[in-house]
């Protein structure tokens, strides 16, 4: 048997094509060239979370996209978010021993027990399913029609009766003019609990620019309650690098007062791309450094510094002795605490 160590070689040697979706932060497709560079230890994983690369590896026999297979992978990463190759090699060896190159003859339920397979939560699962079917031009679930009908009737009751998969299928089809119009017309009328539920799907997709701008205007309403603010911000995840989002987050973070810890966590988990702006990153780091919530700084700083693009930005800021005074103090305490805990 050919000596294979990488996942993409395993897939290709079995006569299959594949695609990759990150499932750690937002359900977004990772280009194959980028994933192969990651596997070949030529670049860091782009969306690490808790020192782990969490992704859906989807594969299918060449020319047969009708019934794809999915492995929900959890591979450990090192401090710089590079692959720990021994773990990946271990998984590939387990698969080769159990299946050889016949990986299309068994479903995921029959994979040998191993520590590297773990399905995401139901919302992410629904979004992977929806995005994959849309990409491969496969029929959506039957629940999509129920959601379209619901939006058409503009009666925002009994939304709990609609399936999560139906909403996921609808949200990935917002480029469709009819669906987009129905959704945009209804979104701002939805009951608050319904918006909260949909936010955990919408955060994996990009809404229209017009809807994005309307959401920002709503966020600027000073009477907006905390939960509504959190839900609306999650809906803007796909627009994290937009100037208007930058201006809004700058306004939020540029305050002397402690910001809600949940809001700071959402920025880190879903809107992290906005923090590539040095000014915004400075404001954010100083906010978490000065926050009274115990353990918040260590959790969020550790999370951000693992993201390759932000890691470079953070280290660049720390090279300036006049920058990040509160962050330096918090870092010193964090390092000192870890040192004392081990001695």
Tab-separated table of C-alpha atoms in Angstrom:
chain	number	residue	atom	x	y	z
A	1	UNK	CA	0.000	0.000	0.000
A	2	UNK	CA	1.295	3.456	-0.889
A	3	UNK	CA	2.724	5.373	2.051
A	4	UNK	CA	0.222	8.215	2.501
A	5	UNK	CA	0.293	10.698	5.361
A	6	UNK	CA	-1.956	13.596	4.313
A	7	UNK	CA	-5.737	13.663	4.160
A	8	UNK	CA	-5.813	15.122	0.668
A	9	UNK	CA	-3.521	12.372	-0.636
A	10	UNK	CA	-5.747	9.768	1.009
A	11	UNK	CA	-8.806	11.241	-0.721
A	12	UNK	CA	-7.130	11.639	-4.110
A	13	UNK	CA	-5.572	8.152	-4.048
A	14	UNK	CA	-9.091	6.769	-3.594
A	15	UNK	CA	-10.249	8.380	-6.837
A	16	UNK	CA	-12.188	11.165	-5.122
A	17	UNK	CA	-12.487	14.929	-5.202
A	18	UNK	CA	-13.080	16.928	-2.041
A	19	UNK	CA	-13.806	20.294	-0.427
A	20	UNK	CA	-13.217	21.703	3.058
A	21	UNK	CA	-15.410	23.832	5.344
A	22	UNK	CA	-14.195	25.390	8.553
A	23	UNK	CA	-16.640	24.569	11.374
A	24	UNK	CA	-14.780	26.097	14.311
A	25	UNK	CA	-15.706	29.763	13.905
A	26	UNK	CA	-17.872	30.370	10.853
A	27	UNK	CA	-18.929	27.713	8.349
A	28	UNK	CA	-16.853	28.946	5.404
A	29	UNK	CA	-15.155	27.038	2.616
A	30	UNK	CA	-11.354	26.843	2.725
A	31	UNK	CA	-9.747	26.733	-0.750
A	32	UNK	CA	-8.141	23.383	-1.490
A	33	UNK	CA	-4.768	24.985	-2.277
A	34	UNK	CA	-4.800	26.635	1.151
A	35	UNK	CA	-5.786	23.413	2.905
A	36	UNK	CA	-3.053	21.430	1.133
A	37	UNK	CA	-0.467	24.029	2.144
A	38	UNK	CA	-1.707	23.660	5.731
A	39	UNK	CA	-1.366	19.882	5.563
A	40	UNK	CA	2.120	20.195	4.091
A	41	UNK	CA	3.143	22.414	7.043
A	42	UNK	CA	3.623	25.386	4.713
A	43	UNK	CA	1.087	27.643	6.422
A	44	UNK	CA	-0.964	27.907	9.596
A	45	UNK	CA	-4.627	26.933	9.832
A	46	UNK	CA	-6.561	30.119	8.957
A	47	UNK	CA	-9.354	29.801	11.563
A	48	UNK	CA	-7.996	28.086	14.678
A	49	UNK	CA	-10.135	27.794	17.778
A	50	UNK	CA	-8.900	26.493	21.134
A	51	UNK	CA	-5.672	25.216	19.507
A	52	UNK	CA	-7.723	23.054	17.148
A	53	UNK	CA	-8.470	22.936	13.430
A	54	UNK	CA	-12.145	22.014	13.184
A	55	UNK	CA	-13.306	21.367	9.658
A	56	UNK	CA	-15.654	19.274	7.571
A	57	UNK	CA	-13.809	17.227	4.979
A	58	UNK	CA	-16.308	16.373	2.234
A	59	UNK	CA	-15.382	13.904	-0.498
A	60	UNK	CA	-17.042	12.047	-3.360
A	61	UNK	CA	-15.982	9.742	-6.228
A	62	UNK	CA	-14.933	11.768	-9.273
A	63	UNK	CA	-17.991	12.763	-11.276
A	64	UNK	CA	-20.388	11.379	-8.645
A	65	UNK	CA	-21.429	14.287	-6.449
A	66	UNK	CA	-24.871	12.865	-5.640
A	67	UNK	CA	-23.961	11.214	-2.324
A	68	UNK	CA	-20.903	12.850	-0.724
A	69	UNK	CA	-19.217	11.590	2.436
A	70	UNK	CA	-18.295	13.876	5.348
A	71	UNK	CA	-15.710	13.595	8.087
A	72	UNK	CA	-15.990	16.229	10.835
A	73	UNK	CA	-12.373	16.618	11.845
A	74	UNK	CA	-10.733	17.992	14.993
A	75	UNK	CA	-6.964	18.154	14.626
A	76	UNK	CA	-4.687	19.666	17.317
A	77	UNK	CA	-2.504	22.669	16.447
A	78	UNK	CA	0.657	24.040	17.981
A	79	UNK	CA	1.142	27.542	19.449
A	80	UNK	CA	1.482	29.052	15.975
A	81	UNK	CA	-1.622	27.224	14.652
A	82	UNK	CA	0.469	24.879	12.545
A	83	UNK	CA	-0.644	21.270	12.193
A	84	UNK	CA	0.676	18.741	14.698
A	85	UNK	CA	1.475	16.217	11.993
A	86	UNK	CA	1.692	13.172	14.256
A	87	UNK	CA	-2.034	13.429	15.074
A	88	UNK	CA	-3.049	13.747	11.440
A	89	UNK	CA	-0.736	10.863	10.483
A	90	UNK	CA	-2.310	8.773	13.243
A	91	UNK	CA	-5.809	9.385	11.858
A	92	UNK	CA	-4.739	8.564	8.295
A	93	UNK	CA	-3.111	5.339	9.541
A	94	UNK	CA	-6.329	4.361	11.366
A	95	UNK	CA	-8.373	4.914	8.188
A	96	UNK	CA	-5.898	3.072	5.959
A	97	UNK	CA	-5.782	0.113	8.302
A	98	UNK	CA	-9.568	-0.126	8.502
A	99	UNK	CA	-10.537	0.815	4.938
A	100	UNK	CA	-7.490	0.837	2.708
A	101	UNK	CA	-8.388	2.993	-0.286
A	102	UNK	CA	-12.067	1.991	-0.187
A	103	UNK	CA	-13.194	5.032	1.761
A	104	UNK	CA	-16.347	5.419	-0.330
A	105	UNK	CA	-17.690	2.029	0.691
A	106	UNK	CA	-18.345	2.949	4.292
A	107	UNK	CA	-20.174	5.872	5.867
A	108	UNK	CA	-18.943	7.927	8.798
A	109	UNK	CA	-21.002	5.807	11.209
A	110	UNK	CA	-18.646	2.909	10.467
A	111	UNK	CA	-15.398	4.781	10.961
A	112	UNK	CA	-13.180	3.178	13.591
A	113	UNK	CA	-13.248	4.841	17.002
A	114	UNK	CA	-10.755	7.686	17.075
A	115	UNK	CA	-10.285	11.011	18.880
A	116	UNK	CA	-10.274	13.116	15.703
A	117	UNK	CA	-13.922	12.877	14.591
A	118	UNK	CA	-16.476	15.087	16.315
A	119	UNK	CA	-19.646	16.532	14.807
A	120	UNK	CA	-20.417	20.239	15.352
A	121	UNK	CA	-23.635	21.574	16.881
A	122	UNK	CA	-26.957	21.288	15.045
A	123	UNK	CA	-26.843	24.803	13.544
A	124	UNK	CA	-23.385	24.336	12.026
A	125	UNK	CA	-24.373	20.886	10.838
A	126	UNK	CA	-27.377	22.391	9.037
A	127	UNK	CA	-25.205	25.088	7.436
A	128	UNK	CA	-22.593	22.589	6.217
A	129	UNK	CA	-25.382	20.521	4.703
A	130	UNK	CA	-26.996	23.576	3.078
A	131	UNK	CA	-23.753	25.047	1.712
A	132	UNK	CA	-22.574	21.698	0.396
A	133	UNK	CA	-25.817	20.971	-1.447
A	134	UNK	CA	-25.807	24.475	-2.908
A	135	UNK	CA	-22.186	24.087	-4.059
A	136	UNK	CA	-22.753	20.655	-5.615
A	137	UNK	CA	-26.124	21.708	-7.111
A	138	UNK	CA	-28.012	19.062	-5.160
A	139	UNK	CA	-31.679	19.521	-4.167
A	140	UNK	CA	-32.233	21.320	-0.850
A	141	UNK	CA	-34.241	19.764	1.956
A	142	UNK	CA	-38.021	19.692	1.674
A	143	UNK	CA	-38.120	22.145	4.598
A	144	UNK	CA	-36.971	25.031	2.379
A	145	UNK	CA	-40.423	25.326	0.804
A	146	UNK	CA	-41.995	25.685	4.279
A	147	UNK	CA	-39.699	28.614	5.118
A	148	UNK	CA	-40.352	30.360	1.793
A	149	UNK	CA	-44.082	29.941	2.330
A	150	UNK	CA	-43.741	31.304	5.867
A	151	UNK	CA	-41.967	34.445	4.638
A	152	UNK	CA	-44.512	34.895	1.850
A	153	UNK	CA	-47.431	35.024	4.286
A	154	UNK	CA	-45.759	37.573	6.601
A	155	UNK	CA	-47.321	36.064	9.699
A	156	UNK	CA	-44.547	35.884	12.300
A	157	UNK	CA	-46.183	33.325	14.589
A	158	UNK	CA	-45.347	29.645	15.023
A	159	UNK	CA	-41.831	30.171	13.692
A	160	UNK	CA	-40.700	27.459	16.133
A	161	UNK	CA	-42.507	24.889	13.948
A	162	UNK	CA	-40.065	25.463	11.067
A	163	UNK	CA	-37.015	23.207	10.704
A	164	UNK	CA	-33.504	24.582	11.231
A	165	UNK	CA	-32.412	22.859	8.014
A	166	UNK	CA	-35.062	24.747	6.059
A	167	UNK	CA	-33.760	28.091	7.330
A	168	UNK	CA	-30.172	27.074	6.572
A	169	UNK	CA	-31.162	26.149	3.007
A	170	UNK	CA	-32.908	29.498	2.648
A	171	UNK	CA	-30.045	31.566	4.058
A	172	UNK	CA	-27.469	30.101	1.647
A	173	UNK	CA	-29.804	31.069	-1.212
A	174	UNK	CA	-30.089	34.765	-0.393
A	175	UNK	CA	-28.533	35.579	-3.780
A	176	UNK	CA	-31.796	34.420	-5.334
A	177	UNK	CA	-33.700	37.715	-5.943
A	178	UNK	CA	-37.062	36.294	-4.834
A	179	UNK	CA	-35.708	34.779	-1.612
A	180	UNK	CA	-33.603	37.875	-0.902
A	181	UNK	CA	-36.613	40.174	-1.212
A	182	UNK	CA	-38.791	37.983	1.003
A	183	UNK	CA	-36.078	37.714	3.636
A	184	UNK	CA	-35.074	41.394	3.596
A	185	UNK	CA	-38.719	42.460	3.842
A	186	UNK	CA	-39.347	40.206	6.831
A	187	UNK	CA	-36.096	40.314	8.791
A	188	UNK	CA	-36.709	43.566	10.644
A	189	UNK	CA	-40.222	42.472	11.608
A	190	UNK	CA	-39.243	39.085	13.051
A	191	UNK	CA	-39.909	38.575	16.791
A	192	UNK	CA	-36.766	38.961	18.923
A	193	UNK	CA	-36.536	35.232	19.843
A	194	UNK	CA	-36.764	34.318	16.153
A	195	UNK	CA	-33.949	36.751	15.283
A	196	UNK	CA	-31.833	35.223	18.057
A	197	UNK	CA	-32.304	31.746	16.592
A	198	UNK	CA	-31.631	32.833	13.016
A	199	UNK	CA	-28.525	34.802	14.016
A	200	UNK	CA	-26.713	31.526	14.741
A	201	UNK	CA	-27.295	30.558	11.090
A	202	UNK	CA	-26.882	33.977	9.460
A	203	UNK	CA	-23.438	34.430	11.078
A	204	UNK	CA	-22.143	31.808	8.619
A	205	UNK	CA	-23.397	33.696	5.572
A	206	UNK	CA	-23.144	37.229	4.151
A	207	UNK	CA	-26.325	39.283	4.020
A	208	UNK	CA	-26.986	41.879	1.315
A	209	UNK	CA	-25.266	45.257	1.637
A	210	UNK	CA	-28.636	46.969	2.035
A	211	UNK	CA	-29.613	44.685	4.940
A	212	UNK	CA	-26.155	45.112	6.440
A	213	UNK	CA	-26.574	48.895	6.469
A	214	UNK	CA	-30.040	48.690	8.018
A	215	UNK	CA	-28.668	46.442	10.774
A	216	UNK	CA	-25.881	48.939	11.521
A	217	UNK	CA	-28.464	51.714	11.830
A	218	UNK	CA	-30.415	49.551	14.292
A	219	UNK	CA	-27.248	48.836	16.276
A	220	UNK	CA	-26.700	52.572	16.694
A	221	UNK	CA	-30.025	52.855	18.525
A	222	UNK	CA	-29.045	53.614	22.138
A	223	UNK	CA	-32.257	52.020	23.426
A	224	UNK	CA	-31.380	48.634	21.905
A	225	UNK	CA	-31.303	45.882	24.536
A	226	UNK	CA	-28.238	43.704	25.062
A	227	UNK	CA	-29.613	40.512	23.488
A	228	UNK	CA	-30.763	42.329	20.353
A	229	UNK	CA	-27.336	43.946	20.034
A	230	UNK	CA	-25.582	40.568	20.290
A	231	UNK	CA	-27.886	38.933	17.728
A	232	UNK	CA	-27.564	41.774	15.215
A	233	UNK	CA	-23.777	41.827	15.542
A	234	UNK	CA	-23.640	38.088	14.838
A	235	UNK	CA	-25.667	38.706	11.667
A	236	UNK	CA	-22.902	41.045	10.461
A	237	UNK	CA	-20.109	38.450	10.735
A	238	UNK	CA	-19.861	38.191	6.948
A	239	UNK	CA	-19.226	41.944	6.711
A	240	UNK	CA	-16.461	42.099	9.341
A	241	UNK	CA	-13.987	43.876	7.060
A	242	UNK	CA	-16.495	46.505	5.892
A	243	UNK	CA	-15.745	50.164	6.717
A	244	UNK	CA	-19.140	50.709	8.333
A	245	UNK	CA	-18.592	47.760	10.677
A	246	UNK	CA	-15.160	49.160	11.490
A	247	UNK	CA	-16.684	52.527	12.368
A	248	UNK	CA	-19.396	50.930	14.511
A	249	UNK	CA	-16.962	48.714	16.438
A	250	UNK	CA	-14.558	51.637	16.893
A	251	UNK	CA	-17.407	53.623	18.398
A	252	UNK	CA	-18.345	50.726	20.708
A	253	UNK	CA	-14.791	49.983	21.863
A	254	UNK	CA	-13.667	53.603	22.253
A	255	UNK	CA	-15.134	54.049	25.713
A	256	UNK	CA	-13.855	54.313	29.258
A	257	UNK	CA	-16.552	51.906	30.483
A	258	UNK	CA	-16.317	48.118	30.678
A	259	UNK	CA	-18.052	46.529	27.692
A	260	UNK	CA	-20.289	43.495	28.076
A	261	UNK	CA	-18.140	40.339	28.107
A	262	UNK	CA	-20.502	38.520	25.716
A	263	UNK	CA	-20.121	41.304	23.164
A	264	UNK	CA	-16.336	41.110	23.379
A	265	UNK	CA	-16.514	37.323	22.954
A	266	UNK	CA	-18.677	37.629	19.813
A	267	UNK	CA	-16.241	40.110	18.264
A	268	UNK	CA	-13.414	37.639	18.897
A	269	UNK	CA	-15.287	34.549	17.705
A	270	UNK	CA	-17.250	35.891	14.712
A	271	UNK	CA	-16.045	39.395	13.760
A	272	UNK	CA	-12.349	38.737	14.314
A	273	UNK	CA	-11.424	39.790	10.756
A	274	UNK	CA	-12.336	43.380	11.696
A	275	UNK	CA	-9.501	43.348	14.235
A	276	UNK	CA	-6.877	43.252	11.474
A	277	UNK	CA	-7.198	47.051	11.614
A	278	UNK	CA	-4.433	48.182	14.038
A	279	UNK	CA	-6.523	50.931	15.650
A	280	UNK	CA	-9.490	48.640	16.248
A	281	UNK	CA	-7.185	45.877	17.497
A	282	UNK	CA	-5.563	48.326	19.928
A	283	UNK	CA	-8.939	49.415	21.299
A	284	UNK	CA	-10.068	45.794	21.632
A	285	UNK	CA	-6.938	44.557	23.402
A	286	UNK	CA	-6.993	47.474	25.840
A	287	UNK	CA	-10.676	46.785	26.572
A	288	UNK	CA	-10.170	43.102	27.388
A	289	UNK	CA	-7.000	43.892	29.359
A	290	UNK	CA	-8.919	46.258	31.616
A	291	UNK	CA	-12.077	44.142	31.918
A	292	UNK	CA	-13.135	43.082	35.430
A	293	UNK	CA	-14.387	39.619	34.372
A	294	UNK	CA	-11.991	37.011	35.731
A	295	UNK	CA	-10.150	35.025	33.072
A	296	UNK	CA	-11.605	37.052	30.185
A	297	UNK	CA	-8.321	38.567	29.036
A	298	UNK	CA	-6.458	35.259	28.986
A	299	UNK	CA	-9.274	33.482	27.129
A	300	UNK	CA	-9.766	36.140	24.449
A	301	UNK	CA	-6.106	37.113	24.016
A	302	UNK	CA	-5.084	33.455	23.650
A	303	UNK	CA	-7.874	33.000	21.108
A	304	UNK	CA	-6.870	36.016	19.004
A	305	UNK	CA	-3.108	35.520	19.042
A	306	UNK	CA	-3.625	32.037	17.547
A	307	UNK	CA	-5.253	33.492	14.393
A	308	UNK	CA	-2.370	33.886	11.890
A	309	UNK	CA	-3.282	37.334	10.510
A	310	UNK	CA	-3.984	38.772	13.963
A	311	UNK	CA	-0.895	37.172	15.501
A	312	UNK	CA	1.309	39.253	13.201
A	313	UNK	CA	-0.678	42.421	13.996
A	314	UNK	CA	-0.505	41.859	17.765
A	315	UNK	CA	3.241	41.231	17.744
A	316	UNK	CA	3.774	44.333	15.572
A	317	UNK	CA	1.861	46.465	18.108
A	318	UNK	CA	3.792	44.953	21.031
A	319	UNK	CA	7.077	45.964	19.377
A	320	UNK	CA	6.105	49.586	19.981
A	321	UNK	CA	6.911	50.251	23.670
A	322	UNK	CA	4.410	53.124	23.778
A	323	UNK	CA	1.493	50.994	22.559
A	324	UNK	CA	-0.899	48.795	24.572
A	325	UNK	CA	0.012	49.838	28.154
A	326	UNK	CA	-2.930	47.978	29.766
A	327	UNK	CA	-2.380	44.923	27.573
A	328	UNK	CA	1.271	44.714	28.650
A	329	UNK	CA	0.259	44.752	32.322
A	330	UNK	CA	-2.393	42.067	31.730
A	331	UNK	CA	0.087	39.942	29.750
A	332	UNK	CA	2.654	40.239	32.526
A	333	UNK	CA	0.085	39.074	35.079
A	334	UNK	CA	-0.991	36.222	32.803
A	335	UNK	CA	2.569	35.003	32.268
A	336	UNK	CA	3.389	35.428	35.964
A	337	UNK	CA	0.259	33.472	36.936
A	338	UNK	CA	1.180	30.597	34.619
A	339	UNK	CA	4.757	30.615	35.940
A	340	UNK	CA	3.622	30.539	39.578
A	341	UNK	CA	1.137	27.755	38.813
A	342	UNK	CA	3.948	25.532	37.548
A	343	UNK	CA	6.459	26.233	40.332
